[in-house]
């Protein structure tokens, strides 16, 4: 064996395994993006049709070539959608796969399509279009989730439950009011989605590699044709910008966090110890060994997906943090993070919408728990301020003594006698018992945004008008 042959074999063994053919195989593997960016085929074809139309309008290519290009692109679209298109890793990405196929179909005219553009602005365009469409889908799904909460809030505007701080019973609230807290959260998420759409609504095509182009193109024409508000204003920034992807991931991460908080509550509420809700078989599973178990798997998986979505945001932030202007190949790592986050956010929102509409609310268990833990203690303190004119801090002290007495007697505040309460403060009258029930407590919280059923219904009406 010649020394050179031995060296080559040794080198290939060092590269190892699936890369046995050496550096070329590694380069193909690391460079190719067609495995994931083929998801952008519709956006790529749409952008190319708009670009070819503009080139012909400006006299840069002939109308005949434009018509051939558009016919060929529509043929490719049909092949991809029918599943007969053959993607090639050797052609690296969706752009080159489509361009090569176009040349096979229409010949030399295909070579004119890439006039006055680069893969740099082409990929920026495709990705922006995809993210914009995904954000529109997310907006609709959030509206559906909000509608589910509004329906449950209206159904349970009077249903009393314990409100918690530190996961300890704090004050009685209504389940309708609790639902409306999530309406506010997901309403903010939807507002962020709308802002992100507005922020990215600029067309990158025409920025070319990084410096623009000497051809007399009309970027406003292509922007309008593709549904953008206007073209981007700096060609260097255009091809190096992935803020729109980061904003999508930021929106997704915040929304996933809200979904996770809700999922955590559903997990807790569905335990036998709480028993506030009962999940249907559609959103829970049994145990392989314990027949009595009904596990809230859908909620747990929604909770888990938050980590995955957060990871996508951190990954892309890390990719972008050290890149000099303009384009770098590092940016090829942007799409898988966004695609994965989008898929999992869609699934999480859909699952939570289904659970909210499907779950059984156990109002009896909620009411029973609402009065536990001396949840109306603050109502007693507020009554002492209003009716006896005590300073709140003194009223707080009196109430604390009343709670201690009730604890020692293993009874509720409302079960203490008037005489016992008057031993703590002789100014207390039997009128105090009007505020010590959970129903009286929630009915009294009439401040704007409070838990009183009438106030909850006002907020439901406000949101229905805007959803």
Short mmCIF file of C-alpha atoms in Angstrom, two decimals, residues 7-389:
data_model
loop_
_atom_site.label_atom_id
_atom_site.label_comp_id
_atom_site.label_asym_id
_atom_site.label_seq_id
_atom_site.Cartn_x
_atom_site.Cartn_y
_atom_site.Cartn_z
CA UNK A 7 -2.78 8.59 4.58
CA UNK A 8 -6.09 9.03 2.74
CA UNK A 9 -7.63 6.03 4.53
CA UNK A 10 -6.37 7.30 7.84
CA UNK A 11 -7.85 10.70 7.11
CA UNK A 12 -11.22 9.23 6.17
CA UNK A 13 -11.29 7.18 9.37
CA UNK A 14 -10.60 10.33 11.30
CA UNK A 15 -13.60 12.04 9.64
CA UNK A 16 -15.48 8.86 10.50
CA UNK A 17 -18.81 7.13 10.00
CA UNK A 18 -21.31 8.84 7.75
CA UNK A 19 -18.56 11.16 6.50
CA UNK A 20 -16.38 8.29 5.25
CA UNK A 21 -15.86 10.01 1.89
CA UNK A 22 -14.03 12.84 3.64
CA UNK A 23 -14.31 16.63 3.78
CA UNK A 24 -16.67 16.92 0.77
CA UNK A 25 -19.34 14.91 2.56
CA UNK A 26 -18.99 17.04 5.66
CA UNK A 27 -19.27 20.25 3.64
CA UNK A 28 -22.41 19.01 1.89
CA UNK A 29 -23.94 18.02 5.22
CA UNK A 30 -23.19 21.28 7.02
CA UNK A 31 -23.99 23.54 4.05
CA UNK A 32 -27.28 22.09 2.85
CA UNK A 33 -30.49 23.61 4.18
CA UNK A 34 -33.00 22.01 1.81
CA UNK A 35 -34.02 19.56 4.52
CA UNK A 36 -35.80 22.38 6.35
CA UNK A 37 -36.01 25.43 4.09
CA UNK A 38 -38.14 23.58 1.54
CA UNK A 39 -40.94 24.72 3.85
CA UNK A 40 -40.45 28.13 2.15
CA UNK A 41 -41.29 26.91 -1.36
CA UNK A 42 -44.57 28.85 -1.70
CA UNK A 43 -42.99 32.08 -0.47
CA UNK A 44 -40.00 31.60 -2.77
CA UNK A 45 -42.18 31.08 -5.83
CA UNK A 46 -44.46 33.95 -4.90
CA UNK A 47 -41.46 36.26 -4.51
CA UNK A 48 -39.97 35.13 -7.82
CA UNK A 49 -43.23 35.77 -9.68
CA UNK A 50 -43.41 39.30 -8.25
CA UNK A 51 -39.74 39.90 -9.09
CA UNK A 52 -40.09 38.63 -12.68
CA UNK A 53 -43.22 40.73 -13.20
CA UNK A 54 -41.39 43.85 -12.01
CA UNK A 55 -38.33 43.09 -14.19
CA UNK A 56 -40.55 42.87 -17.26
CA UNK A 57 -42.47 46.01 -16.32
CA UNK A 58 -39.20 47.94 -16.08
CA UNK A 59 -37.90 46.51 -19.37
CA UNK A 60 -35.09 44.58 -17.70
CA UNK A 61 -36.32 41.26 -19.11
CA UNK A 62 -38.74 40.64 -21.98
CA UNK A 63 -42.44 39.95 -21.50
CA UNK A 64 -41.92 36.66 -23.28
CA UNK A 65 -39.29 35.55 -20.77
CA UNK A 66 -41.48 36.74 -17.90
CA UNK A 67 -44.39 34.63 -19.13
CA UNK A 68 -42.16 31.58 -19.47
CA UNK A 69 -40.76 32.12 -15.98
CA UNK A 70 -44.20 32.47 -14.39
CA UNK A 71 -45.58 29.46 -16.23
CA UNK A 72 -42.56 27.40 -15.14
CA UNK A 73 -42.84 28.56 -11.53
CA UNK A 74 -46.53 27.66 -11.39
CA UNK A 75 -45.67 24.22 -12.76
CA UNK A 76 -43.08 23.78 -10.01
CA UNK A 77 -45.62 24.89 -7.39
CA UNK A 78 -48.03 22.22 -8.61
CA UNK A 79 -45.33 19.54 -8.55
CA UNK A 80 -44.30 20.39 -5.00
CA UNK A 81 -47.88 20.45 -3.75
CA UNK A 82 -48.62 17.14 -5.46
CA UNK A 83 -45.49 15.56 -3.96
CA UNK A 84 -43.77 14.77 -7.25
CA UNK A 85 -40.96 17.35 -7.00
CA UNK A 86 -37.54 15.84 -6.34
CA UNK A 87 -35.51 17.94 -3.90
CA UNK A 88 -31.71 17.64 -4.13
CA UNK A 89 -29.28 18.16 -1.26
CA UNK A 90 -26.52 18.90 -3.77
CA UNK A 91 -28.43 22.05 -4.78
CA UNK A 92 -28.21 23.20 -1.13
CA UNK A 93 -31.43 25.14 -0.62
CA UNK A 94 -34.96 25.80 -1.82
CA UNK A 95 -33.86 28.70 -4.04
CA UNK A 96 -31.38 26.68 -6.10
CA UNK A 97 -33.69 23.66 -6.24
CA UNK A 98 -36.44 25.77 -7.76
CA UNK A 99 -34.08 27.65 -10.09
CA UNK A 100 -32.53 24.42 -11.40
CA UNK A 101 -35.94 22.88 -12.04
CA UNK A 102 -37.08 26.08 -13.77
CA UNK A 103 -34.12 25.80 -16.14
CA UNK A 104 -35.10 22.21 -16.91
CA UNK A 105 -38.64 23.33 -17.77
CA UNK A 106 -38.12 26.58 -19.72
CA UNK A 107 -34.44 26.59 -20.65
CA UNK A 108 -32.26 29.70 -20.89
CA UNK A 109 -35.02 32.12 -19.88
CA UNK A 110 -34.73 30.77 -16.33
CA UNK A 111 -31.31 32.36 -16.04
CA UNK A 112 -32.86 35.83 -16.31
CA UNK A 113 -34.93 35.44 -13.13
CA UNK A 114 -31.99 36.11 -10.83
CA UNK A 115 -31.26 39.48 -12.45
CA UNK A 116 -31.10 42.29 -9.83
CA UNK A 117 -31.35 40.02 -6.82
CA UNK A 118 -29.20 37.74 -4.64
CA UNK A 119 -29.89 34.72 -2.52
CA UNK A 120 -29.28 37.09 0.39
CA UNK A 121 -32.33 39.27 -0.25
CA UNK A 122 -34.24 36.29 -1.63
CA UNK A 123 -33.99 34.29 1.58
CA UNK A 124 -34.75 37.40 3.64
CA UNK A 125 -37.91 37.85 1.59
CA UNK A 126 -39.03 34.23 1.81
CA UNK A 127 -38.46 34.10 5.55
CA UNK A 128 -40.24 37.41 6.21
CA UNK A 129 -43.24 36.29 4.19
CA UNK A 130 -43.37 33.01 6.11
CA UNK A 131 -43.08 34.69 9.52
CA UNK A 132 -45.72 37.27 8.56
CA UNK A 133 -48.14 34.51 7.56
CA UNK A 134 -47.38 32.55 10.74
CA UNK A 135 -48.01 35.61 12.88
CA UNK A 136 -51.39 36.10 11.18
CA UNK A 137 -52.22 32.47 12.00
CA UNK A 138 -51.12 32.98 15.61
CA UNK A 139 -53.30 36.08 15.88
CA UNK A 140 -56.36 34.09 14.79
CA UNK A 141 -55.58 31.24 17.20
CA UNK A 142 -55.18 33.67 20.10
CA UNK A 143 -58.53 35.24 19.24
CA UNK A 144 -60.10 31.78 19.39
CA UNK A 145 -58.45 31.12 22.77
CA UNK A 146 -59.67 34.47 24.11
CA UNK A 147 -63.19 33.62 22.89
CA UNK A 148 -63.05 30.34 24.82
CA UNK A 149 -62.12 32.20 27.99
CA UNK A 150 -64.84 34.81 27.45
CA UNK A 151 -67.44 32.06 27.14
CA UNK A 152 -66.27 30.40 30.35
CA UNK A 153 -66.04 33.74 32.15
CA UNK A 154 -69.62 34.60 31.20
CA UNK A 155 -70.81 31.16 32.27
CA UNK A 156 -69.08 31.52 35.64
CA UNK A 157 -69.25 35.23 36.43
CA UNK A 158 -70.95 34.32 39.74
CA UNK A 159 -69.03 31.12 40.52
CA UNK A 160 -67.09 31.69 43.73
CA UNK A 161 -63.60 30.25 44.11
CA UNK A 162 -60.57 31.03 46.28
CA UNK A 163 -58.13 33.58 44.99
CA UNK A 164 -54.52 32.79 45.81
CA UNK A 165 -51.26 34.55 46.55
CA UNK A 166 -48.21 32.37 47.20
CA UNK A 167 -50.62 29.52 46.35
CA UNK A 168 -52.25 30.22 49.73
CA UNK A 169 -55.90 31.14 50.04
CA UNK A 170 -56.11 34.94 49.96
CA UNK A 171 -59.57 36.31 49.15
CA UNK A 172 -62.66 34.95 47.43
CA UNK A 173 -62.92 35.73 43.71
CA UNK A 174 -65.10 34.40 40.94
CA UNK A 175 -63.97 31.86 38.37
CA UNK A 176 -65.17 34.32 35.74
CA UNK A 177 -62.77 36.91 37.10
CA UNK A 178 -59.96 34.36 37.09
CA UNK A 179 -60.70 33.52 33.45
CA UNK A 180 -60.60 37.20 32.56
CA UNK A 181 -57.05 37.40 33.94
CA UNK A 182 -56.02 35.06 31.13
CA UNK A 183 -58.00 37.11 28.62
CA UNK A 184 -55.80 40.05 29.58
CA UNK A 185 -52.63 37.95 29.22
CA UNK A 186 -53.51 36.52 25.84
CA UNK A 187 -54.82 39.90 24.74
CA UNK A 188 -51.36 41.33 25.35
CA UNK A 189 -49.87 38.43 23.41
CA UNK A 190 -52.16 39.22 20.49
CA UNK A 191 -51.19 42.89 20.66
CA UNK A 192 -47.52 41.87 20.49
CA UNK A 193 -48.31 39.70 17.46
CA UNK A 194 -49.97 42.65 15.73
CA UNK A 195 -47.03 44.90 16.54
CA UNK A 196 -44.60 42.30 15.19
CA UNK A 197 -46.57 42.12 11.92
CA UNK A 198 -46.47 45.89 11.61
CA UNK A 199 -42.76 45.96 12.41
CA UNK A 200 -41.72 43.45 9.74
CA UNK A 201 -44.05 44.77 7.05
CA UNK A 202 -41.22 45.85 4.74
CA UNK A 203 -40.04 44.08 1.59
CA UNK A 204 -36.36 43.02 1.40
CA UNK A 205 -36.30 42.09 -2.28
CA UNK A 206 -34.08 44.38 -4.34
CA UNK A 207 -31.43 44.83 -1.67
CA UNK A 208 -29.45 42.20 -3.62
CA UNK A 209 -26.28 40.87 -1.95
CA UNK A 210 -25.82 43.86 0.34
CA UNK A 211 -25.34 47.03 -1.75
CA UNK A 212 -28.47 47.25 -3.90
CA UNK A 213 -28.38 46.90 -7.68
CA UNK A 214 -27.54 49.07 -10.73
CA UNK A 215 -30.66 47.87 -12.57
CA UNK A 216 -33.64 50.28 -12.68
CA UNK A 217 -35.86 48.15 -10.47
CA UNK A 218 -39.05 49.29 -8.72
CA UNK A 219 -38.91 48.01 -5.14
CA UNK A 220 -42.20 49.72 -4.27
CA UNK A 221 -43.89 47.69 -7.00
CA UNK A 222 -42.65 44.36 -5.64
CA UNK A 223 -43.44 45.42 -2.07
CA UNK A 224 -47.03 46.15 -3.04
CA UNK A 225 -47.37 42.94 -5.07
CA UNK A 226 -46.20 40.90 -2.07
CA UNK A 227 -48.47 42.62 0.43
CA UNK A 228 -45.82 44.67 2.23
CA UNK A 229 -46.37 48.23 3.36
CA UNK A 230 -43.14 49.47 1.77
CA UNK A 231 -39.59 48.32 0.89
CA UNK A 232 -36.79 48.29 3.45
CA UNK A 233 -34.61 51.41 3.46
CA UNK A 234 -31.05 50.14 3.87
CA UNK A 235 -29.65 47.31 1.78
CA UNK A 236 -26.94 46.32 4.28
CA UNK A 237 -29.38 46.05 7.17
CA UNK A 238 -31.91 44.28 4.95
CA UNK A 239 -29.82 41.19 4.28
CA UNK A 240 -28.32 41.03 7.78
CA UNK A 241 -31.54 41.61 9.74
CA UNK A 242 -33.27 38.79 11.57
CA UNK A 243 -35.05 40.97 14.12
CA UNK A 244 -38.37 39.87 12.65
CA UNK A 245 -37.51 36.26 13.50
CA UNK A 246 -36.33 37.24 16.98
CA UNK A 247 -39.51 39.23 17.56
CA UNK A 248 -41.57 36.23 16.53
CA UNK A 249 -39.64 34.04 18.97
CA UNK A 250 -39.96 36.68 21.71
CA UNK A 251 -43.72 36.83 21.19
CA UNK A 252 -43.86 33.03 21.14
CA UNK A 253 -41.80 32.73 24.33
CA UNK A 254 -43.98 35.18 26.29
CA UNK A 255 -47.16 33.54 25.01
CA UNK A 256 -45.80 30.09 25.86
CA UNK A 257 -45.02 31.31 29.36
CA UNK A 258 -48.66 32.39 29.77
CA UNK A 259 -49.85 29.04 28.44
CA UNK A 260 -47.52 27.31 30.89
CA UNK A 261 -48.94 29.22 33.86
CA UNK A 262 -52.42 28.18 32.81
CA UNK A 263 -51.26 24.61 32.29
CA UNK A 264 -49.78 24.57 35.78
CA UNK A 265 -53.11 25.70 37.24
CA UNK A 266 -54.98 23.02 35.32
CA UNK A 267 -52.54 20.39 36.61
CA UNK A 268 -53.11 21.60 40.18
CA UNK A 269 -56.87 22.09 39.84
CA UNK A 270 -57.38 18.59 38.42
CA UNK A 271 -55.74 16.85 41.41
CA UNK A 272 -58.07 15.08 43.87
CA UNK A 273 -56.78 17.45 46.55
CA UNK A 274 -58.19 20.46 44.67
CA UNK A 275 -60.78 18.91 42.38
CA UNK A 276 -61.73 22.25 40.83
CA UNK A 277 -61.88 20.89 37.28
CA UNK A 278 -62.31 17.56 35.57
CA UNK A 279 -60.56 16.97 32.24
CA UNK A 280 -62.24 14.86 29.60
CA UNK A 281 -60.64 11.74 28.19
CA UNK A 282 -59.74 13.81 25.10
CA UNK A 283 -57.08 15.74 27.04
CA UNK A 284 -55.89 13.22 29.63
CA UNK A 285 -54.49 9.71 29.82
CA UNK A 286 -54.55 6.80 32.22
CA UNK A 287 -51.75 5.04 34.01
CA UNK A 288 -50.26 1.77 32.78
CA UNK A 289 -50.27 0.40 36.34
CA UNK A 290 -52.68 2.48 38.46
CA UNK A 291 -56.24 2.19 37.12
CA UNK A 292 -57.57 5.06 39.23
CA UNK A 293 -55.25 7.62 37.64
CA UNK A 294 -56.31 10.27 35.13
CA UNK A 295 -53.26 12.26 34.14
CA UNK A 296 -53.42 15.81 32.71
CA UNK A 297 -50.86 14.97 30.02
CA UNK A 298 -51.96 17.64 27.53
CA UNK A 299 -51.52 20.38 30.12
CA UNK A 300 -48.16 18.96 31.20
CA UNK A 301 -46.91 18.88 27.61
CA UNK A 302 -48.02 22.48 27.04
CA UNK A 303 -46.07 23.40 30.16
CA UNK A 304 -43.00 21.55 28.86
CA UNK A 305 -43.06 23.15 25.41
CA UNK A 306 -42.30 26.52 27.00
CA UNK A 307 -38.72 25.38 27.60
CA UNK A 308 -38.38 24.32 23.99
CA UNK A 309 -39.69 27.65 22.68
CA UNK A 310 -37.50 29.62 25.09
CA UNK A 311 -34.55 27.58 23.85
CA UNK A 312 -35.26 28.60 20.26
CA UNK A 313 -35.21 32.27 21.24
CA UNK A 314 -31.94 31.94 23.14
CA UNK A 315 -30.41 29.92 20.29
CA UNK A 316 -31.13 32.57 17.65
CA UNK A 317 -30.07 35.43 19.92
CA UNK A 318 -26.78 33.61 20.38
CA UNK A 319 -26.36 33.02 16.63
CA UNK A 320 -26.89 36.71 15.86
CA UNK A 321 -24.99 38.32 18.71
CA UNK A 322 -21.52 38.36 17.13
CA UNK A 323 -22.17 38.76 13.42
CA UNK A 324 -20.51 41.66 11.58
CA UNK A 325 -22.53 43.28 8.80
CA UNK A 326 -23.79 42.17 6.39
CA UNK A 327 -24.78 38.55 5.67
CA UNK A 328 -23.00 35.54 7.21
CA UNK A 329 -23.76 31.86 6.69
CA UNK A 330 -24.45 31.60 10.44
CA UNK A 331 -27.87 33.02 9.62
CA UNK A 332 -28.85 29.77 7.96
CA UNK A 333 -29.41 28.55 11.52
CA UNK A 334 -32.39 30.90 11.95
CA UNK A 335 -35.16 28.91 10.30
CA UNK A 336 -35.19 25.63 12.21
CA UNK A 337 -35.58 27.52 15.48
CA UNK A 338 -38.51 29.56 14.18
CA UNK A 339 -40.18 26.62 12.44
CA UNK A 340 -39.96 24.48 15.56
CA UNK A 341 -41.21 27.24 17.87
CA UNK A 342 -44.11 28.04 15.53
CA UNK A 343 -45.19 24.42 15.30
CA UNK A 344 -45.11 23.94 19.05
CA UNK A 345 -46.80 27.25 19.85
CA UNK A 346 -49.64 26.40 17.46
CA UNK A 347 -50.05 23.01 19.11
CA UNK A 348 -49.99 24.47 22.61
CA UNK A 349 -52.59 27.16 21.84
CA UNK A 350 -54.85 24.63 20.13
CA UNK A 351 -54.57 22.20 23.05
CA UNK A 352 -55.32 24.89 25.62
CA UNK A 353 -58.29 26.20 23.65
CA UNK A 354 -59.66 22.68 23.50
CA UNK A 355 -59.12 22.07 27.20
CA UNK A 356 -60.80 25.32 28.23
CA UNK A 357 -63.88 24.56 26.16
CA UNK A 358 -63.97 20.90 27.16
CA UNK A 359 -63.20 20.77 30.87
CA UNK A 360 -65.87 20.42 33.53
CA UNK A 361 -65.85 23.15 36.18
CA UNK A 362 -66.67 21.73 39.60
CA UNK A 363 -68.42 24.72 41.14
CA UNK A 364 -69.21 22.88 44.36
CA UNK A 365 -65.54 22.22 45.09
CA UNK A 366 -64.61 25.79 44.20
CA UNK A 367 -67.25 27.20 46.57
CA UNK A 368 -66.22 24.87 49.36
CA UNK A 369 -62.59 25.95 49.00
CA UNK A 370 -63.47 29.64 48.65
CA UNK A 371 -64.39 29.96 52.31
CA UNK A 372 -61.45 27.98 53.62
CA UNK A 373 -58.36 29.56 55.10
CA UNK A 374 -60.26 32.57 56.50
CA UNK A 375 -60.53 34.09 53.07
CA UNK A 376 -62.96 36.78 54.25
CA UNK A 377 -60.55 38.15 56.88
CA UNK A 378 -59.82 41.21 54.76
CA UNK A 379 -63.58 41.82 54.52
CA UNK A 380 -63.73 41.92 58.30
CA UNK A 381 -60.87 44.43 58.41
CA UNK A 382 -62.51 46.58 55.72
CA UNK A 383 -65.83 46.49 57.66
CA UNK A 384 -64.07 47.69 60.81
CA UNK A 385 -62.59 50.61 58.85
CA UNK A 386 -65.92 51.55 57.26
CA UNK A 387 -68.34 50.93 60.15
CA UNK A 388 -66.25 51.40 63.29
CA UNK A 389 -63.85 54.01 61.87
#
